mmCIF file of C-alpha atoms and ligand atoms in Angstrom:
data_model
loop_
_atom_site.group_PDB
_atom_site.id
_atom_site.type_symbol
_atom_site.label_atom_id
_atom_site.label_comp_id
_atom_site.label_asym_id
_atom_site.label_seq_id
_atom_site.Cartn_x
_atom_site.Cartn_y
_atom_site.Cartn_z
ATOM 1 C CA MET V 1 230.759 108.143 3.804
ATOM 2 C CA PRO V 2 231.232 111.699 5.145
ATOM 3 C CA ASN V 3 233.648 113.607 3.674
ATOM 4 C CA ASN V 4 235.069 116.414 4.884
ATOM 5 C CA LYS V 5 235.754 118.028 2.080
ATOM 6 C CA SER V 6 231.911 117.630 0.749
ATOM 7 C CA GLU V 7 230.837 119.703 4.263
ATOM 8 C CA LYS V 8 229.400 122.760 3.028
ATOM 9 C CA PRO V 9 231.328 126.197 4.727
ATOM 10 C CA SER V 10 228.509 127.288 6.819
ATOM 11 C CA GLU V 11 228.110 123.621 8.630
ATOM 12 C CA LYS V 12 231.896 124.168 9.532
ATOM 13 C CA LEU V 13 230.945 127.278 10.860
ATOM 14 C CA ALA V 14 228.111 126.618 12.730
ATOM 15 C CA GLU V 15 230.074 123.605 14.353
ATOM 16 C CA ASN V 16 232.881 126.028 15.590
ATOM 17 C CA LEU V 17 230.466 128.137 17.126
ATOM 18 C CA ALA V 18 228.288 125.543 18.715
ATOM 19 C CA ASP V 19 231.823 124.333 20.263
ATOM 20 C CA LEU V 20 232.454 127.943 21.252
ATOM 21 C CA LYS V 21 229.288 128.151 22.466
ATOM 22 C CA SER V 22 228.988 125.345 24.628
ATOM 23 C CA GLU V 23 232.868 125.943 25.859
ATOM 24 C CA PHE V 24 231.389 129.577 27.024
ATOM 25 C CA VAL V 25 228.197 128.334 28.594
ATOM 26 C CA SER V 26 229.955 125.887 30.669
ATOM 27 C CA GLY V 27 232.559 128.134 31.844
ATOM 28 C CA ILE V 28 229.959 130.562 33.093
ATOM 29 C CA ALA V 29 227.867 127.785 34.674
ATOM 30 C CA ALA V 30 231.223 126.813 36.488
ATOM 31 C CA ALA V 31 231.727 130.125 37.714
ATOM 32 C CA VAL V 32 231.158 130.153 41.578
ATOM 33 C CA ASP V 33 231.283 134.120 42.403
ATOM 34 C CA VAL V 34 230.824 137.270 40.235
ATOM 35 C CA ALA V 35 234.566 137.709 39.658
ATOM 36 C CA ALA V 36 234.537 134.219 37.865
ATOM 37 C CA VAL V 37 231.959 135.200 35.784
ATOM 38 C CA ASP V 38 233.625 138.399 34.725
ATOM 39 C CA ALA V 39 236.596 136.599 33.821
ATOM 40 C CA VAL V 40 234.904 134.498 31.462
ATOM 41 C CA ARG V 41 233.001 137.354 30.064
ATOM 42 C CA ILE V 42 236.537 139.145 29.398
ATOM 43 C CA SER V 43 237.734 135.781 27.635
ATOM 44 C CA ALA V 44 234.611 135.933 25.269
ATOM 45 C CA LEU V 45 233.580 139.549 24.978
ATOM 46 C CA GLY V 46 236.230 141.338 26.061
ATOM 47 C CA LYS V 47 238.759 143.857 23.636
ATOM 48 C CA LYS V 48 240.923 140.586 23.015
ATOM 49 C CA GLY V 49 237.889 138.056 24.014
ATOM 50 C CA ARG V 50 237.375 135.153 21.143
ATOM 51 C CA ILE V 51 234.210 136.532 20.039
ATOM 52 C CA SER V 52 235.398 140.032 20.036
ATOM 53 C CA LEU V 53 238.141 138.577 17.603
ATOM 54 C CA LEU V 54 236.015 136.558 15.521
ATOM 55 C CA MET V 55 233.676 139.584 15.015
ATOM 56 C CA LYS V 56 236.919 141.222 13.461
ATOM 57 C CA THR V 57 237.447 138.893 10.848
ATOM 58 C CA LEU V 58 234.152 139.861 9.442
ATOM 59 C CA GLY V 59 235.924 142.854 7.571
ATOM 60 C CA LYS V 60 237.925 140.917 5.559
ATOM 61 C CA MET V 61 235.245 138.455 4.150
ATOM 62 C CA THR V 62 233.421 138.428 1.115
ATOM 63 C CA PRO V 63 229.969 139.608 1.186
ATOM 64 C CA GLU V 64 228.908 136.230 0.686
ATOM 65 C CA GLU V 65 230.637 134.821 3.852
ATOM 66 C CA ARG V 66 229.682 137.831 5.505
ATOM 67 C CA SER V 67 226.065 137.898 5.074
ATOM 68 C CA VAL V 68 226.372 133.801 6.730
ATOM 69 C CA SER V 69 228.877 134.676 9.379
ATOM 70 C CA SER V 70 227.608 138.064 10.709
ATOM 71 C CA PRO V 71 224.091 137.204 11.770
ATOM 72 C CA ALA V 72 225.936 133.609 13.602
ATOM 73 C CA PHE V 73 228.666 135.984 15.460
ATOM 74 C CA ASN V 74 226.138 138.187 16.914
ATOM 75 C CA ALA V 75 223.853 135.675 17.893
ATOM 76 C CA LEU V 76 226.658 133.793 19.736
ATOM 77 C CA LYS V 77 227.784 137.545 21.083
ATOM 78 C CA ASP V 78 224.030 138.294 22.396
ATOM 79 C CA GLU V 79 223.923 134.404 24.157
ATOM 80 C CA ILE V 80 226.720 134.867 25.867
ATOM 81 C CA ALA V 81 226.262 138.174 27.040
ATOM 82 C CA ALA V 82 222.710 137.167 28.067
ATOM 83 C CA ALA V 83 224.019 134.216 29.863
ATOM 84 C CA VAL V 84 226.609 136.155 31.617
ATOM 85 C CA GLU V 85 224.235 138.663 32.916
ATOM 86 C CA ALA V 86 222.062 135.957 34.171
ATOM 87 C CA ARG V 87 224.580 133.936 36.189
ATOM 88 C CA ARG V 88 225.832 137.275 37.746
ATOM 89 C CA LYS V 89 222.236 138.174 38.962
ATOM 90 C CA ALA V 90 221.809 134.867 40.529
ATOM 91 C CA LEU V 91 225.631 135.056 42.315
ATOM 92 C CA GLU V 92 224.465 138.532 43.541
ATOM 93 C CA GLY V 93 221.118 137.655 44.705
ATOM 94 C CA ALA V 94 222.594 134.349 46.445
ATOM 95 C CA ALA V 95 225.436 136.633 48.019
ATOM 96 C CA LEU V 96 222.626 138.785 49.550
ATOM 97 C CA ASP V 97 220.855 135.937 50.863
ATOM 98 C CA ALA V 98 223.876 134.554 52.167
ATOM 99 C CA ARG V 99 224.650 138.279 54.141
ATOM 100 C CA LEU V 100 221.211 138.700 55.221
ATOM 101 C CA ALA V 101 221.409 135.225 56.737
ATOM 102 C CA THR V 102 224.365 135.970 58.601
ATOM 103 C CA GLU V 103 223.547 139.629 59.640
ATOM 104 C CA THR V 104 220.106 138.410 61.097
ATOM 105 C CA VAL V 105 219.151 140.959 64.452
ATOM 106 C CA ASP V 106 216.765 139.535 66.525
ATOM 107 C CA VAL V 107 214.373 142.103 67.470
ATOM 108 C CA THR V 108 212.581 140.154 69.787
ATOM 109 C CA LEU V 109 215.973 140.044 72.290
ATOM 110 C CA PRO V 110 215.421 142.215 75.161
ATOM 111 C CA VAL V 111 217.923 145.303 75.141
ATOM 112 C CA ARG V 112 221.106 145.353 77.141
ATOM 113 C CA ALA V 113 220.450 147.850 80.179
ATOM 114 C CA GLU V 114 223.511 149.554 79.206
ATOM 115 C CA ARG V 115 222.519 149.752 75.709
ATOM 116 C CA GLN V 116 219.264 151.469 76.362
ATOM 117 C CA GLY V 117 218.560 154.548 74.708
ATOM 118 C CA HIS V 118 216.561 157.419 76.209
ATOM 119 C CA ILE V 119 214.182 159.714 74.838
ATOM 120 C CA HIS V 120 215.467 163.610 75.733
ATOM 121 C CA PRO V 121 213.147 165.820 78.029
ATOM 122 C CA VAL V 122 212.142 168.454 75.222
ATOM 123 C CA SER V 123 211.162 165.129 73.148
ATOM 124 C CA GLN V 124 208.903 163.719 75.699
ATOM 125 C CA VAL V 125 207.142 167.002 76.560
ATOM 126 C CA MET V 126 206.522 167.709 72.899
ATOM 127 C CA ASP V 127 204.989 164.169 72.476
ATOM 128 C CA GLU V 128 202.997 165.426 75.992
ATOM 129 C CA ILE V 129 201.958 168.612 74.310
ATOM 130 C CA ILE V 130 200.687 167.041 71.210
ATOM 131 C CA ALA V 131 198.847 164.421 72.981
ATOM 132 C CA ILE V 132 196.826 167.211 74.985
ATOM 133 C CA PHE V 133 196.331 169.295 72.320
ATOM 134 C CA GLY V 134 195.516 166.577 69.810
ATOM 135 C CA ASP V 135 192.891 165.575 72.559
ATOM 136 C CA MET V 136 191.276 168.863 72.001
ATOM 137 C CA GLY V 137 191.121 168.528 68.056
ATOM 138 C CA PHE V 138 194.214 170.469 67.197
ATOM 139 C CA SER V 139 196.520 169.256 64.473
ATOM 140 C CA VAL V 140 200.548 169.608 64.348
ATOM 141 C CA ALA V 141 201.562 172.340 61.654
ATOM 142 C CA ASP V 142 205.035 173.337 61.258
ATOM 143 C CA GLY V 143 207.420 176.032 59.197
ATOM 144 C CA PRO V 144 210.993 176.371 58.196
ATOM 145 C CA ASP V 145 213.704 177.266 61.054
ATOM 146 C CA ILE V 146 215.323 179.780 58.534
ATOM 147 C CA GLU V 147 212.550 182.262 57.916
ATOM 148 C CA ASP V 148 212.312 185.331 55.720
ATOM 149 C CA ASP V 149 211.234 188.703 57.433
ATOM 150 C CA PHE V 150 207.865 188.906 56.160
ATOM 151 C CA HIS V 151 206.972 185.666 58.041
ATOM 152 C CA ASN V 152 209.038 186.259 61.398
ATOM 153 C CA PHE V 153 208.362 189.803 61.527
ATOM 154 C CA THR V 154 206.207 192.052 59.291
ATOM 155 C CA ALA V 155 202.995 189.780 58.649
ATOM 156 C CA LEU V 156 203.028 189.479 62.180
ATOM 157 C CA ASN V 157 202.511 193.204 62.678
ATOM 158 C CA ILE V 158 206.228 193.961 63.339
ATOM 159 C CA PRO V 159 207.353 196.661 60.586
ATOM 160 C CA PRO V 160 210.692 197.474 59.758
ATOM 161 C CA GLU V 161 212.226 199.472 62.410
ATOM 162 C CA HIS V 162 209.703 198.384 64.848
ATOM 163 C CA PRO V 163 211.642 198.132 68.586
ATOM 164 C CA ALA V 164 210.125 194.707 68.790
ATOM 165 C CA ARG V 165 212.646 193.747 66.137
ATOM 166 C CA GLN V 166 215.516 194.418 68.554
ATOM 167 C CA MET V 167 213.917 192.785 71.672
ATOM 168 C CA HIS V 168 214.303 189.389 69.711
ATOM 169 C CA ASP V 169 218.304 189.466 69.417
ATOM 170 C CA THR V 170 217.399 188.020 65.766
ATOM 171 C CA PHE V 171 220.373 185.949 64.321
ATOM 172 C CA TYR V 172 220.667 186.986 60.437
ATOM 173 C CA LEU V 173 222.299 185.127 57.798
ATOM 174 C CA LEU V 174 224.297 187.101 54.940
ATOM 175 C CA GLU V 175 222.389 188.901 52.518
ATOM 176 C CA ASP V 176 221.383 186.759 49.259
ATOM 177 C CA ALA V 177 221.726 187.582 45.597
ATOM 178 C CA ASN V 178 218.358 189.420 45.983
ATOM 179 C CA GLY V 179 219.579 191.625 48.694
ATOM 180 C CA GLU V 180 217.254 189.805 51.201
ATOM 181 C CA ARG V 181 218.764 188.667 54.540
ATOM 182 C CA LYS V 182 216.345 185.739 55.941
ATOM 183 C CA VAL V 183 216.701 185.064 60.058
ATOM 184 C CA LEU V 184 216.569 182.037 62.351
ATOM 185 C CA ARG V 185 213.189 182.263 63.283
ATOM 186 C CA THR V 186 212.767 184.102 66.653
ATOM 187 C CA HIS V 187 209.674 182.431 67.769
ATOM 188 C CA THR V 188 207.171 179.827 66.271
ATOM 189 C CA SER V 189 204.685 182.548 65.431
ATOM 190 C CA PRO V 190 205.516 182.592 61.603
ATOM 191 C CA VAL V 191 204.143 179.283 61.378
ATOM 192 C CA GLN V 192 200.614 180.782 62.098
ATOM 193 C CA ILE V 193 201.337 182.939 59.166
ATOM 194 C CA ARG V 194 202.396 179.950 56.958
ATOM 195 C CA HIS V 195 199.219 177.878 58.051
ATOM 196 C CA MET V 196 196.688 180.617 57.376
ATOM 197 C CA MET V 197 198.214 181.558 53.813
ATOM 198 C CA ASN V 198 197.992 177.892 52.893
ATOM 199 C CA ASN V 199 194.999 176.526 54.472
ATOM 200 C CA PRO V 200 191.343 177.763 54.511
ATOM 201 C CA PRO V 201 189.858 178.930 57.900
ATOM 202 C CA PRO V 202 188.631 177.797 60.247
ATOM 203 C CA HIS V 203 192.186 176.853 61.970
ATOM 204 C CA ARG V 204 193.059 174.744 65.304
ATOM 205 C CA ILE V 205 196.446 173.906 65.291
ATOM 206 C CA ILE V 206 199.731 173.955 67.215
ATOM 207 C CA ALA V 207 203.253 174.152 66.028
ATOM 208 C CA PRO V 208 205.950 172.970 67.787
ATOM 209 C CA GLY V 209 209.607 173.608 67.101
ATOM 210 C CA ARG V 210 212.991 175.128 67.553
ATOM 211 C CA THR V 211 213.580 178.840 67.731
ATOM 212 C CA TYR V 212 216.897 180.921 67.884
ATOM 213 C CA ARG V 213 217.697 184.185 69.735
ATOM 214 C CA SER V 214 221.252 185.658 70.549
ATOM 215 C CA ASP V 215 221.083 184.840 73.906
ATOM 216 C CA SER V 216 222.776 182.729 76.795
ATOM 217 C CA ASP V 217 222.960 182.546 80.156
ATOM 218 C CA ILE V 218 221.594 179.970 83.286
ATOM 219 C CA THR V 219 217.814 180.619 81.678
ATOM 220 C CA HIS V 220 218.372 181.195 78.048
ATOM 221 C CA THR V 221 220.437 179.223 75.143
ATOM 222 C CA PRO V 222 220.996 180.483 71.393
ATOM 223 C CA MET V 223 218.640 177.577 70.173
ATOM 224 C CA PHE V 224 215.406 176.366 72.397
ATOM 225 C CA HIS V 225 211.907 175.347 71.833
ATOM 226 C CA GLN V 226 208.742 176.615 71.601
ATOM 227 C CA VAL V 227 204.799 175.368 71.032
ATOM 228 C CA GLU V 228 202.726 177.813 68.825
ATOM 229 C CA GLY V 229 199.106 177.670 69.089
ATOM 230 C CA LEU V 230 196.158 179.329 66.732
ATOM 231 C CA VAL V 231 192.656 178.940 66.738
ATOM 232 C CA ILE V 232 190.702 181.011 63.965
ATOM 233 C CA ASP V 233 186.843 180.882 63.271
ATOM 234 C CA LYS V 234 184.060 182.955 63.328
ATOM 235 C CA ALA V 235 183.291 183.528 66.857
ATOM 236 C CA THR V 236 185.793 182.148 68.967
ATOM 237 C CA HIS V 237 187.026 184.604 72.163
ATOM 238 C CA MET V 238 189.003 185.474 74.640
ATOM 239 C CA GLY V 239 187.144 182.696 76.956
ATOM 240 C CA HIS V 240 187.777 179.946 74.767
ATOM 241 C CA LEU V 241 191.285 181.004 74.947
ATOM 242 C CA LYS V 242 191.273 180.916 78.678
ATOM 243 C CA GLY V 243 189.751 177.819 78.834
ATOM 244 C CA CYS V 244 191.980 176.184 76.524
ATOM 245 C CA LEU V 245 195.343 177.053 78.332
ATOM 246 C CA GLU V 246 193.895 176.098 81.578
ATOM 247 C CA GLU V 247 192.964 172.864 80.510
ATOM 248 C CA PHE V 248 196.347 172.199 78.796
ATOM 249 C CA ALA V 249 198.105 173.709 81.809
ATOM 250 C CA ARG V 250 196.287 171.319 84.431
ATOM 251 C CA ALA V 251 196.701 168.315 82.227
ATOM 252 C CA PHE V 252 200.337 169.028 81.314
ATOM 253 C CA PHE V 253 201.145 169.530 85.013
ATOM 254 C CA GLU V 254 199.076 167.075 86.361
ATOM 255 C CA VAL V 255 197.589 168.727 88.968
ATOM 256 C CA ASP V 256 193.683 169.552 89.205
ATOM 257 C CA ASN V 257 193.367 172.686 91.167
ATOM 258 C CA LEU V 258 196.115 174.582 89.462
ATOM 259 C CA ARG V 259 195.857 178.167 90.019
ATOM 260 C CA MET V 260 196.530 180.814 86.438
ATOM 261 C CA ARG V 261 196.964 184.491 86.315
ATOM 262 C CA PHE V 262 196.288 186.274 83.022
ATOM 263 C CA ARG V 263 198.336 188.956 83.035
ATOM 264 C CA PRO V 264 197.701 192.179 80.413
ATOM 265 C CA SER V 265 200.594 192.157 78.431
ATOM 266 C CA HIS V 266 201.544 193.564 74.864
ATOM 267 C CA PHE V 267 202.701 191.697 71.693
ATOM 268 C CA PRO V 268 202.442 193.408 68.096
ATOM 269 C CA PHE V 269 200.409 190.705 67.086
ATOM 270 C CA THR V 270 197.729 190.100 69.190
ATOM 271 C CA GLU V 271 195.040 192.558 70.792
ATOM 272 C CA PRO V 272 194.414 192.227 73.513
ATOM 273 C CA SER V 273 197.882 190.428 74.784
ATOM 274 C CA ALA V 274 198.471 188.531 78.063
ATOM 275 C CA GLU V 275 201.065 186.240 79.952
ATOM 276 C CA VAL V 276 200.241 183.721 81.856
ATOM 277 C CA ASP V 277 201.688 182.516 85.213
ATOM 278 C CA ILE V 278 200.741 179.574 87.026
ATOM 279 C CA GLY V 279 200.707 179.338 91.107
ATOM 280 C CA CYS V 280 204.122 177.708 92.658
ATOM 281 C CA LYS V 281 205.930 177.798 95.728
ATOM 282 C CA ARG V 282 209.689 178.105 96.419
ATOM 283 C CA ASP V 283 210.757 175.705 99.168
ATOM 284 C CA GLY V 284 214.625 176.145 99.465
ATOM 285 C CA GLY V 285 216.151 175.101 96.280
ATOM 286 C CA GLU V 286 212.898 173.288 95.161
ATOM 287 C CA LEU V 287 209.872 174.660 93.449
ATOM 288 C CA ARG V 288 206.608 172.797 93.635
ATOM 289 C CA ILE V 289 203.928 173.547 91.176
ATOM 290 C CA GLY V 290 200.075 174.442 91.903
ATOM 291 C CA GLU V 291 201.187 175.108 95.655
ATOM 292 C CA GLY V 292 202.071 178.136 97.781
ATOM 293 C CA ASP V 293 201.544 182.046 96.392
ATOM 294 C CA ASP V 294 204.239 182.639 94.170
ATOM 295 C CA TRP V 295 203.811 183.275 90.178
ATOM 296 C CA LEU V 296 205.844 181.925 87.531
ATOM 297 C CA GLU V 297 205.429 182.918 83.873
ATOM 298 C CA ILE V 298 205.164 180.194 81.415
ATOM 299 C CA LEU V 299 203.274 181.650 78.300
ATOM 300 C CA GLY V 300 202.238 184.456 75.893
ATOM 301 C CA CYS V 301 199.030 184.621 74.593
ATOM 302 C CA GLY V 302 195.933 186.837 72.999
ATOM 303 C CA MET V 303 193.504 187.386 70.303
ATOM 304 C CA VAL V 304 194.879 187.280 66.897
ATOM 305 C CA HIS V 305 195.614 191.424 65.720
ATOM 306 C CA PRO V 306 193.116 191.842 62.512
ATOM 307 C CA LYS V 307 196.135 193.048 60.746
ATOM 308 C CA VAL V 308 198.013 190.021 61.057
ATOM 309 C CA LEU V 309 194.719 188.134 59.571
ATOM 310 C CA GLU V 310 194.452 190.589 56.916
ATOM 311 C CA HIS V 311 198.351 189.717 56.143
ATOM 312 C CA ALA V 312 197.634 186.213 56.025
ATOM 313 C CA GLY V 313 194.516 186.837 53.468
ATOM 314 C CA ILE V 314 191.687 186.166 56.436
ATOM 315 C CA ASP V 315 188.963 188.397 56.409
ATOM 316 C CA SER V 316 189.011 189.953 60.173
ATOM 317 C CA SER V 317 185.387 191.156 59.799
ATOM 318 C CA ILE V 318 184.116 187.616 59.430
ATOM 319 C CA TYR V 319 187.023 185.668 61.369
ATOM 320 C CA GLN V 320 188.882 186.228 64.337
ATOM 321 C CA GLY V 321 190.673 184.015 67.066
ATOM 322 C CA PHE V 322 193.485 183.506 69.500
ATOM 323 C CA ALA V 323 196.988 182.507 69.548
ATOM 324 C CA PHE V 324 199.661 181.526 72.386
ATOM 325 C CA GLY V 325 203.491 180.512 72.540
ATOM 326 C CA VAL V 326 204.869 178.360 75.307
ATOM 327 C CA GLY V 327 208.449 177.856 75.941
ATOM 328 C CA ILE V 328 209.034 174.463 75.786
ATOM 329 C CA ASP V 329 212.343 174.286 77.550
ATOM 330 C CA ARG V 330 211.351 176.238 80.068
ATOM 331 C CA ILE V 331 207.902 174.063 80.892
ATOM 332 C CA ALA V 332 209.945 170.863 80.957
ATOM 333 C CA MET V 333 212.206 172.267 83.526
ATOM 334 C CA LEU V 334 209.372 172.971 85.733
ATOM 335 C CA LYS V 335 207.703 169.598 85.425
ATOM 336 C CA TYR V 336 210.658 167.433 85.849
ATOM 337 C CA GLY V 337 212.565 169.801 88.124
ATOM 338 C CA ILE V 338 215.797 170.394 85.908
ATOM 339 C CA PRO V 339 217.537 173.023 87.086
ATOM 340 C CA ASP V 340 219.891 174.348 84.402
ATOM 341 C CA LEU V 341 218.887 174.765 81.099
ATOM 342 C CA ARG V 342 222.190 174.615 79.441
ATOM 343 C CA ALA V 343 222.299 170.787 80.363
ATOM 344 C CA PHE V 344 219.542 170.260 77.633
ATOM 345 C CA PHE V 345 221.897 170.817 74.940
ATOM 346 C CA GLU V 346 225.284 169.100 76.047
ATOM 347 C CA CYS V 347 224.744 165.938 74.998
ATOM 348 C CA ASP V 348 225.816 164.377 77.914
ATOM 349 C CA LEU V 349 224.547 160.596 78.279
ATOM 350 C CA ARG V 350 224.722 160.767 82.113
ATOM 351 C CA TRP V 351 222.312 163.480 82.085
ATOM 352 C CA LEU V 352 220.081 161.743 79.473
ATOM 353 C CA LYS V 353 220.218 158.821 81.674
ATOM 354 C CA HIS V 354 219.018 160.670 84.716
ATOM 355 C CA TYR V 355 216.270 162.968 82.865
ATOM 356 C CA GLY V 356 215.415 161.229 79.980
ATOM 357 C CA PHE V 357 212.312 158.804 79.284
ATOM 358 C CA VAL V 358 212.119 154.775 78.414
ATOM 359 C CA PRO V 359 211.312 155.118 74.475
ATOM 360 C CA SER V 360 208.308 152.468 75.025
ATOM 361 C CA ASP V 361 206.620 155.127 77.229
ATOM 362 C CA VAL V 362 204.436 156.782 74.661
ATOM 363 C CA PRO V 363 202.604 159.598 76.464
ATOM 364 C CA THR V 364 199.024 159.333 76.066
ATOM 365 C CA LEU V 365 196.213 161.129 78.074
ATOM 366 C CA ALA V 366 194.404 157.471 79.283
ATOM 367 C CA GLN V 367 197.666 156.399 80.434
ATOM 368 C CA GLY V 368 199.168 159.193 82.246
ATOM 369 C CA LEU V 369 201.671 161.521 80.239
ATOM 370 C CA ALA V 370 204.853 160.529 81.912
ATOM 371 C CA ARG V 371 205.787 157.637 84.238
HETATM 372 N N1 LIG K 1 205.884 184.371 69.857
HETATM 373 C C1 LIG K 1 205.836 185.301 71.155
HETATM 374 C C2 LIG K 1 207.079 185.268 72.107
HETATM 375 O O1 LIG K 1 207.971 184.710 71.142
HETATM 376 C C3 LIG K 1 204.762 184.521 72.076
HETATM 377 C C4 LIG K 1 203.374 184.601 71.569
HETATM 378 C C5 LIG K 1 202.669 183.769 70.598
HETATM 379 C C6 LIG K 1 202.706 185.355 71.888
HETATM 380 C C7 LIG K 1 201.506 184.039 70.273
HETATM 381 C C8 LIG K 1 201.186 185.760 71.534
HETATM 382 C C9 LIG K 1 200.825 184.765 70.420
HETATM 383 O O2 LIG K 1 207.688 185.847 72.898
#
């Protein structure tokens, strides 16, 4: 006959622990959410939890008792902790699945007309420019809006005290710890320098982006957009510059026999320099591109000055090329007949609806740039 008295203390302990374990394990299995799992965890492993209290009894045991109890308690503790963790993970996963199931979005549904967004004319025109120059083998480069003096001025052959610095109505940032005053870039030309310093020639890039000058009226905003172009190779000459820009203007304005005029001009970073006008006609309030005998300036360009090449680490006895800078907002206004530049940046949804573009109409040369 089994006799309790004859039962060894270690068997009794094992039995008690097995009871405790099954109690907790069923509690964990029955928990329907993370909070319920947590309640079981606290009742077992919390500061005053039953397993924690058991652990405290170890201190009062004889070494022999402890050598049996300690591994048993620790094993139970680890098992319960693992079971809690597994159940918590499962419940969290189930909660996420349930949420995902209720929050599904059917992306194939048509957009409600009143909810449809529009692409801003500046973004549209940038995409058009990238499509045209991309087709001519240009890649897109970029640089920071906050520039240092070297990239925005000095490397572009505009030394300190040069009057061209005043021309730019520069926004200066406060002096930093080294006494350096950063600027908001006044043009995209510093990207020329950055690209030439970080890549070996030849170069064929455009760099669209934001530019800043302290200037504001109907044709100027303190922030505006330019696209820079740079081509450097061994035999690139002014004829290439002319052909490239004519090709661009015809593709962009979608006028085959667009008249263009290259006027001598001056920029410190190009020599010779030119400004380019396109033929147009002003008819009352209307402006027509490619007709009539009026002229409208759209960009500055020239052959990159040898000093600029040298500043950027290029041997000007081997390499030469051209650069240009186009005002993006300006040609967007011209192409799409938008009268006031300031409206570009007022975030008026009615304006955007009127002048914006449908997102799915990505400009490509094959399909026509804008429909
Ligand atoms: N950076 C000039 C400007 O902002 C434009 C330009 C770029 C002219 C490249 C020549 C060559 O006015």
